[in-house]
Amino acid sequence: MPSESEPATTQRAKVLNASTHKMAIAWPTNFKRAWEEIWVPEIEQIPKGICITGMGGSAIGGDLCKTILGPVLSLPLETVKGYELPAWVGDGWLVIAISYSGNTEETLQTFSMAGERGCSRLVITTGGELARVAEDDGVSVVRVPGGYQPRAALPFLLAPLLKILSIWCEDVGEPEVERVCEELAKELAEGAFSSTKQLARELQGNSVVIYGWEQFEAVAYRWQTQLNENAKVMVFHQCLPEANHNDIVGWESAPENMVVVLLRSHLEPRQVRRRFKLTWELVWQPRAKKVLEVEAKGDARLGQVLWLLTFGDLVSLHLADMQGVEAEPVEVIESLKTALSQQGE
Ligand code: PA5
């Protein structure tokens, strides 16, 4: 029941955003289902390296795979978000092009470039032009369920990608996915994420910077982009240790309403923990309006990443409710794509 003290815009937004909330809460169920049910091809030849190309909500899965598998993956893994493949991606490499719609200009170009360079190729999509050109070229297409915004479909995009890559690493496989998803689903059911609403309240109306450990940069970036796209607010992210070498100087003229969110992990090395502590004391505590900390639950990277992603998604959706905005549409992205498709050079 909506509370009587809530503004009408919040009540309206809650109704509009109800299905997006459900989708966020279904993260572990959808991820596990996608792992079990989405067909992925067997890669017969071990590639020299893997290059994942895509943009926005379709690209983040590649970055997250680097975070999850980075320390245990036995092959080079490169991610490309743009029009160009690096010069060293060529014969013997596997290029995985991901586009939820299948119509993203940059991804279509890198897919075609990979073909010209003689790379092995694979596509993850719902269809569109990418599926069409892939099928024409005899390239395997991993089909994911349609009907969502690309960023909301992340469980469906990430699971098959991780499954393909997991053949080259020991630690991530079906038993680990099952265990992690069951734990996350249990925590969601038991209300472990109820503090996401309070965190959204702390962010509302303020300037926000998300800081994470460099190995978890993709997670901090996903928090940023979910807050940008769901709640329609300007947010930035930074990582430690790099931010200790530049960003912290900017705090000398920081506005008064800066809120810092620290995404923490017990996997951080000792030196990084020390940097978080000292940066808190020397920079954030004296200059920020608030410093808030979110500690990832879970014993290993997969669990921690999924836990933090779920937490961040829920914060962004609560903030969308509070802002009185509809989380799902991203009109400006659509308008820009339309304008790009209409204009010539
Ligand atoms: O969140 C979004 O809608 C965007 O970031 C899209 O994912 C991005 O524009 C790329 O489109 P697609 O995912 O269809 O390739």
Coordinates of C-alpha atoms and ligand atoms in Angstrom, one line a residue:
M1 CA 0.0 0.0 0.0
P2 CA 1.4 3.5 -0.8
S3 CA 2.1 5.6 2.2
E4 CA -0.2 8.6 2.6
S5 CA 2.8 10.9 3.3
E6 CA 4.5 10.0 0.0
P7 CA 4.3 12.6 -2.7
A8 CA 2.1 11.7 -5.7
T9 CA 5.1 11.6 -8.0
T10 CA 6.8 9.0 -5.9
Q11 CA 3.6 6.9 -5.7
R12 CA 3.2 7.1 -9.5
A13 CA 6.8 6.2 -10.1
K14 CA 6.5 3.2 -7.8
V15 CA 3.6 1.9 -9.9
L16 CA 5.5 2.5 -13.2
N17 CA 8.7 0.9 -11.9
A18 CA 7.1 -2.1 -10.2
S19 CA 8.1 -4.5 -13.1
T20 CA 11.7 -3.2 -13.2
H21 CA 12.0 -3.8 -9.4
K22 CA 10.7 -7.4 -10.0
M23 CA 13.3 -7.9 -12.6
A24 CA 16.1 -6.7 -10.3
I25 CA 14.9 -9.0 -7.5
A26 CA 14.8 -11.9 -10.0
W27 CA 18.6 -11.4 -10.8
P28 CA 19.8 -14.7 -9.3
T29 CA 16.8 -16.7 -10.7
N30 CA 17.3 -15.3 -14.2
F31 CA 21.1 -15.7 -14.1
K32 CA 20.9 -19.3 -13.1
R33 CA 18.1 -20.0 -15.6
A34 CA 20.2 -18.3 -18.4
W35 CA 23.3 -20.4 -17.4
E36 CA 21.3 -23.6 -17.6
E37 CA 19.0 -22.9 -20.6
I38 CA 20.7 -20.6 -23.1
W39 CA 22.6 -22.6 -25.8
V40 CA 26.3 -21.7 -26.2
P41 CA 28.6 -23.3 -28.8
E42 CA 31.6 -25.4 -27.9
I43 CA 34.8 -23.7 -28.8
E44 CA 36.9 -26.3 -30.4
Q45 CA 40.2 -24.5 -30.9
I46 CA 41.9 -22.7 -28.0
P47 CA 42.2 -19.1 -29.2
K48 CA 45.2 -16.8 -28.8
G49 CA 43.0 -14.5 -26.9
I50 CA 39.4 -13.3 -26.6
C51 CA 38.1 -9.9 -27.5
I52 CA 34.6 -8.9 -26.4
T53 CA 33.0 -6.0 -28.2
G54 CA 29.8 -4.2 -27.4
M55 CA 28.4 -0.9 -26.1
G56 CA 26.6 0.2 -23.0
G57 CA 24.3 -2.4 -21.4
S58 CA 25.6 -5.0 -23.8
A59 CA 29.3 -4.2 -23.1
I60 CA 29.3 -4.4 -19.3
G61 CA 29.1 -8.2 -19.3
G62 CA 32.6 -8.3 -20.9
D63 CA 34.1 -6.0 -18.2
L64 CA 32.4 -8.0 -15.5
C65 CA 33.9 -11.3 -16.9
K66 CA 37.3 -9.6 -16.5
T67 CA 36.5 -8.8 -12.9
I68 CA 35.1 -12.3 -12.1
L69 CA 37.6 -14.4 -14.1
G70 CA 40.6 -12.1 -14.3
P71 CA 42.9 -13.8 -11.8
V72 CA 42.1 -17.3 -13.0
L73 CA 41.5 -17.0 -16.8
S74 CA 44.4 -18.7 -18.7
L75 CA 43.9 -16.5 -21.9
P76 CA 44.2 -12.8 -22.6
L77 CA 40.8 -11.1 -22.4
E78 CA 40.3 -7.7 -24.1
T79 CA 37.1 -5.6 -24.1
V80 CA 36.3 -3.1 -26.8
K81 CA 33.7 -0.4 -26.6
G82 CA 34.0 1.5 -29.8
Y83 CA 34.5 1.2 -33.6
E84 CA 38.1 -0.2 -33.7
L85 CA 39.7 -3.4 -32.7
P86 CA 43.3 -3.2 -31.4
A87 CA 45.9 -4.1 -34.0
W88 CA 46.9 -7.3 -32.3
V89 CA 43.4 -8.8 -32.5
G90 CA 43.7 -10.9 -35.6
D91 CA 44.1 -14.4 -36.8
G92 CA 43.7 -16.9 -34.0
W93 CA 41.7 -14.6 -31.8
L94 CA 38.1 -15.2 -30.8
V95 CA 35.9 -12.0 -31.1
I96 CA 32.6 -12.2 -29.3
A97 CA 30.3 -9.4 -30.4
I98 CA 27.4 -8.6 -28.0
S99 CA 24.5 -6.4 -28.9
Y100 CA 21.1 -6.9 -27.2
S101 CA 19.2 -5.2 -30.1
G102 CA 21.6 -6.4 -32.7
N103 CA 21.6 -3.0 -34.3
T104 CA 24.4 -1.1 -32.6
E105 CA 26.6 0.6 -35.1
E106 CA 29.9 0.3 -33.3
T107 CA 29.4 -3.4 -32.6
L108 CA 28.4 -4.2 -36.2
Q109 CA 31.6 -2.5 -37.4
T110 CA 33.9 -4.4 -35.0
F111 CA 32.2 -7.6 -35.9
S112 CA 32.8 -7.0 -39.6
M113 CA 36.4 -5.9 -38.9
A114 CA 37.0 -9.2 -37.0
G115 CA 35.8 -11.1 -40.1
E116 CA 38.2 -9.2 -42.4
R117 CA 41.1 -10.0 -40.0
G118 CA 40.3 -13.7 -40.0
C119 CA 39.3 -13.9 -36.4
S120 CA 37.0 -16.6 -35.1
R121 CA 33.7 -15.0 -34.2
L122 CA 30.7 -15.5 -32.1
V123 CA 27.6 -13.3 -31.5
I124 CA 25.3 -12.8 -28.5
T125 CA 22.1 -11.0 -29.3
T126 CA 18.3 -11.1 -29.5
G127 CA 18.4 -10.7 -33.3
G128 CA 18.6 -7.6 -35.5
E129 CA 21.2 -6.9 -38.1
L130 CA 24.0 -8.6 -36.1
A131 CA 22.2 -11.9 -36.1
R132 CA 21.5 -11.5 -39.8
V133 CA 25.1 -10.8 -40.9
A134 CA 26.4 -13.5 -38.5
E135 CA 24.1 -16.1 -40.0
D136 CA 25.1 -15.0 -43.5
D137 CA 28.7 -15.5 -42.6
G138 CA 28.1 -18.9 -40.9
V139 CA 28.9 -17.5 -37.4
S140 CA 27.2 -19.0 -34.4
V141 CA 24.6 -16.9 -32.8
V142 CA 23.7 -17.2 -29.1
R143 CA 20.1 -16.0 -28.8
V144 CA 19.0 -14.4 -25.6
P145 CA 15.4 -13.5 -24.5
G146 CA 14.1 -10.3 -26.0
G147 CA 11.7 -7.7 -24.6
Y148 CA 13.8 -6.0 -22.0
Q149 CA 16.1 -2.9 -21.9
P150 CA 19.6 -4.1 -22.6
R151 CA 20.8 -3.2 -19.1
A152 CA 17.9 -5.1 -17.5
A153 CA 18.8 -8.1 -19.5
L154 CA 22.3 -8.3 -18.0
P155 CA 21.7 -11.7 -16.4
F156 CA 20.8 -13.1 -19.8
L157 CA 23.9 -11.5 -21.5
L158 CA 26.4 -12.3 -18.7
A159 CA 25.5 -15.9 -18.0
P160 CA 26.2 -17.3 -21.5
L161 CA 29.3 -15.2 -21.8
L162 CA 30.7 -16.4 -18.5
K163 CA 29.8 -20.0 -19.4
I164 CA 31.7 -19.7 -22.7
L165 CA 34.8 -18.3 -20.9
S166 CA 34.6 -20.6 -17.9
I167 CA 36.0 -23.5 -19.9
W168 CA 39.4 -21.7 -19.6
C169 CA 39.3 -21.3 -15.9
E170 CA 39.0 -23.7 -13.0
D171 CA 37.0 -21.8 -10.4
V172 CA 33.8 -20.8 -12.1
G173 CA 31.4 -23.5 -13.2
E174 CA 27.9 -24.8 -12.7
P175 CA 28.2 -25.8 -9.0
E176 CA 29.6 -22.3 -8.1
V177 CA 26.9 -20.6 -10.2
E178 CA 24.2 -22.6 -8.4
R179 CA 25.6 -22.0 -4.9
V180 CA 26.0 -18.2 -5.5
C181 CA 22.5 -17.8 -7.0
E182 CA 20.9 -19.8 -4.2
E183 CA 22.6 -17.7 -1.6
L184 CA 21.7 -14.5 -3.3
A185 CA 18.1 -15.5 -3.8
K186 CA 17.9 -16.5 -0.1
E187 CA 19.3 -13.1 1.0
L188 CA 16.8 -11.3 -1.2
A189 CA 14.0 -13.3 0.3
E190 CA 15.2 -12.6 3.8
G191 CA 15.3 -8.8 3.2
A192 CA 19.1 -8.5 3.3
F193 CA 18.8 -5.7 0.7
S194 CA 16.3 -3.5 2.7
S195 CA 19.1 -0.9 3.3
T196 CA 19.1 -0.1 -0.4
K197 CA 16.2 2.3 0.1
Q198 CA 18.1 4.1 2.9
L199 CA 21.1 4.5 0.7
A200 CA 19.0 5.9 -2.2
R201 CA 17.6 8.5 0.3
E202 CA 21.2 9.5 1.2
L203 CA 22.0 10.0 -2.5
Q204 CA 18.9 12.0 -3.4
G205 CA 19.6 15.6 -4.3
N206 CA 23.4 15.2 -3.9
S207 CA 26.4 14.9 -6.2
V208 CA 27.6 11.3 -6.0
V209 CA 30.9 9.6 -6.6
I210 CA 31.2 5.9 -6.4
Y211 CA 34.7 4.6 -5.5
G212 CA 35.7 1.0 -5.9
W213 CA 38.8 -1.1 -5.8
E214 CA 40.4 -1.1 -9.3
Q215 CA 39.8 -4.9 -9.7
F216 CA 36.0 -4.1 -9.2
E217 CA 35.9 -1.1 -11.5
A218 CA 33.2 -2.7 -13.7
V219 CA 31.0 -2.9 -10.7
A220 CA 31.5 0.7 -9.8
Y221 CA 30.8 1.6 -13.4
R222 CA 27.6 -0.4 -13.4
W223 CA 26.5 1.4 -10.3
Q224 CA 27.2 4.7 -12.1
T225 CA 25.3 3.7 -15.3
Q226 CA 22.4 2.2 -13.5
L227 CA 22.0 5.4 -11.5
N228 CA 22.4 7.4 -14.7
E229 CA 19.8 5.4 -16.7
N230 CA 17.3 4.2 -14.1
A231 CA 17.2 7.3 -11.8
K232 CA 18.2 9.8 -14.5
V233 CA 20.9 11.4 -12.3
M234 CA 24.5 12.4 -13.0
V235 CA 26.9 10.2 -11.0
F236 CA 30.6 9.4 -11.5
H237 CA 32.9 6.6 -10.5
Q238 CA 36.6 6.4 -9.6
C239 CA 38.9 3.6 -8.5
L240 CA 41.6 3.1 -6.0
P241 CA 44.6 3.2 -6.2
E242 CA 44.4 5.3 -9.4
A243 CA 42.2 8.1 -7.8
N244 CA 44.9 8.6 -5.2
H245 CA 47.1 10.0 -8.0
N246 CA 44.7 12.6 -9.4
D247 CA 41.0 12.7 -8.4
I248 CA 41.7 13.5 -4.7
V249 CA 43.3 16.9 -5.6
G250 CA 39.9 17.9 -7.2
W251 CA 38.3 17.6 -3.7
E252 CA 40.0 20.9 -2.8
S253 CA 37.1 22.7 -4.7
A254 CA 34.4 20.0 -4.3
P255 CA 30.8 21.3 -4.0
E256 CA 29.2 21.0 -0.5
N257 CA 26.8 18.3 -1.5
M258 CA 29.2 15.6 -2.4
V259 CA 28.3 12.1 -1.2
V260 CA 30.9 9.3 -1.5
V261 CA 29.9 5.7 -1.8
L262 CA 32.6 3.2 -1.2
L263 CA 32.1 -0.3 -2.7
R264 CA 34.3 -2.5 -0.6
S265 CA 35.4 -6.1 -0.8
H266 CA 37.3 -8.3 1.7
L267 CA 39.3 -9.5 -1.3
E268 CA 41.1 -6.1 -1.6
P269 CA 44.8 -6.4 -0.9
R270 CA 46.2 -4.9 2.2
Q271 CA 47.7 -1.9 0.4
V272 CA 44.3 -1.0 -1.1
R273 CA 42.6 -1.3 2.3
R274 CA 45.2 1.1 3.7
R275 CA 44.5 3.6 0.9
F276 CA 40.8 3.5 1.5
K277 CA 41.4 4.2 5.2
L278 CA 43.8 7.0 4.7
T279 CA 41.8 8.6 1.8
W280 CA 38.8 8.5 4.0
E281 CA 40.7 10.3 6.8
L282 CA 42.5 12.9 4.7
V283 CA 40.1 13.6 1.9
W284 CA 36.5 12.3 2.1
Q285 CA 35.9 12.8 5.8
P286 CA 36.9 16.5 5.9
R287 CA 35.4 17.4 2.5
A288 CA 32.4 15.2 1.6
K289 CA 28.9 15.7 3.0
K290 CA 28.7 12.0 3.7
V291 CA 30.8 8.9 3.2
L292 CA 28.8 5.7 2.9
E293 CA 30.2 2.2 2.6
V294 CA 28.8 -1.0 1.1
E295 CA 30.7 -4.2 1.8
A296 CA 30.2 -7.0 -0.7
K297 CA 29.0 -10.3 0.8
G298 CA 30.3 -13.6 -0.5
D299 CA 33.5 -15.5 -0.3
A300 CA 34.7 -15.2 -3.9
R301 CA 34.5 -12.9 -6.9
L302 CA 31.4 -14.3 -8.6
G303 CA 29.3 -14.0 -5.5
Q304 CA 30.6 -10.6 -4.5
V305 CA 30.1 -9.2 -8.0
L306 CA 26.5 -10.5 -8.2
W307 CA 25.7 -9.3 -4.7
L308 CA 27.0 -5.7 -5.4
L309 CA 25.3 -5.6 -8.8
T310 CA 21.9 -6.5 -7.2
F311 CA 22.5 -4.0 -4.4
G312 CA 23.3 -1.2 -6.9
D313 CA 20.4 -2.0 -9.2
L314 CA 18.0 -1.8 -6.2
V315 CA 19.5 1.5 -5.1
S316 CA 19.1 3.0 -8.6
L317 CA 15.4 1.8 -8.7
H318 CA 14.6 3.2 -5.3
L319 CA 16.2 6.5 -6.3
A320 CA 14.1 6.5 -9.6
D321 CA 11.0 6.1 -7.4
M322 CA 12.0 8.9 -5.1
Q323 CA 12.8 11.2 -8.1
G324 CA 9.4 10.4 -9.5
V325 CA 10.9 9.1 -12.8
E326 CA 10.2 6.1 -14.8
A327 CA 13.2 3.8 -14.7
E328 CA 12.9 1.9 -17.9
P329 CA 12.9 4.5 -20.8
V330 CA 16.1 6.1 -22.0
E331 CA 14.7 8.6 -24.5
V332 CA 17.8 10.5 -25.1
I333 CA 19.8 7.4 -26.1
E334 CA 17.0 6.5 -28.5
S335 CA 16.8 10.0 -30.0
L336 CA 20.6 10.1 -30.5
K337 CA 20.5 6.7 -32.3
T338 CA 17.7 7.9 -34.5
A339 CA 19.5 11.2 -35.3
L340 CA 22.7 9.2 -36.1
S341 CA 20.9 6.9 -38.4
Q342 CA 19.3 9.9 -40.3
Q343 CA 22.2 12.2 -40.7
G344 CA 24.9 11.7 -43.4
E345 CA 28.6 12.4 -42.8
Ligands
PA5_1 O1 21.4 1.0 -21.8 C1 21.2 1.1 -23.0 O2 20.1 1.0 -23.5 C2 22.4 1.3 -23.9 O3 23.6 1.4 -23.1 C3 22.5 0.1 -24.9 O4 22.9 -1.1 -24.3 C4 23.6 0.5 -25.9 O5 23.2 1.7 -26.6 C5 23.9 -0.6 -27.0 O6 22.7 -1.1 -27.5 P1 22.6 -2.7 -27.6 O7 22.7 -3.2 -26.2 O8 21.2 -2.9 -28.2 O9 23.7 -3.1 -28.5

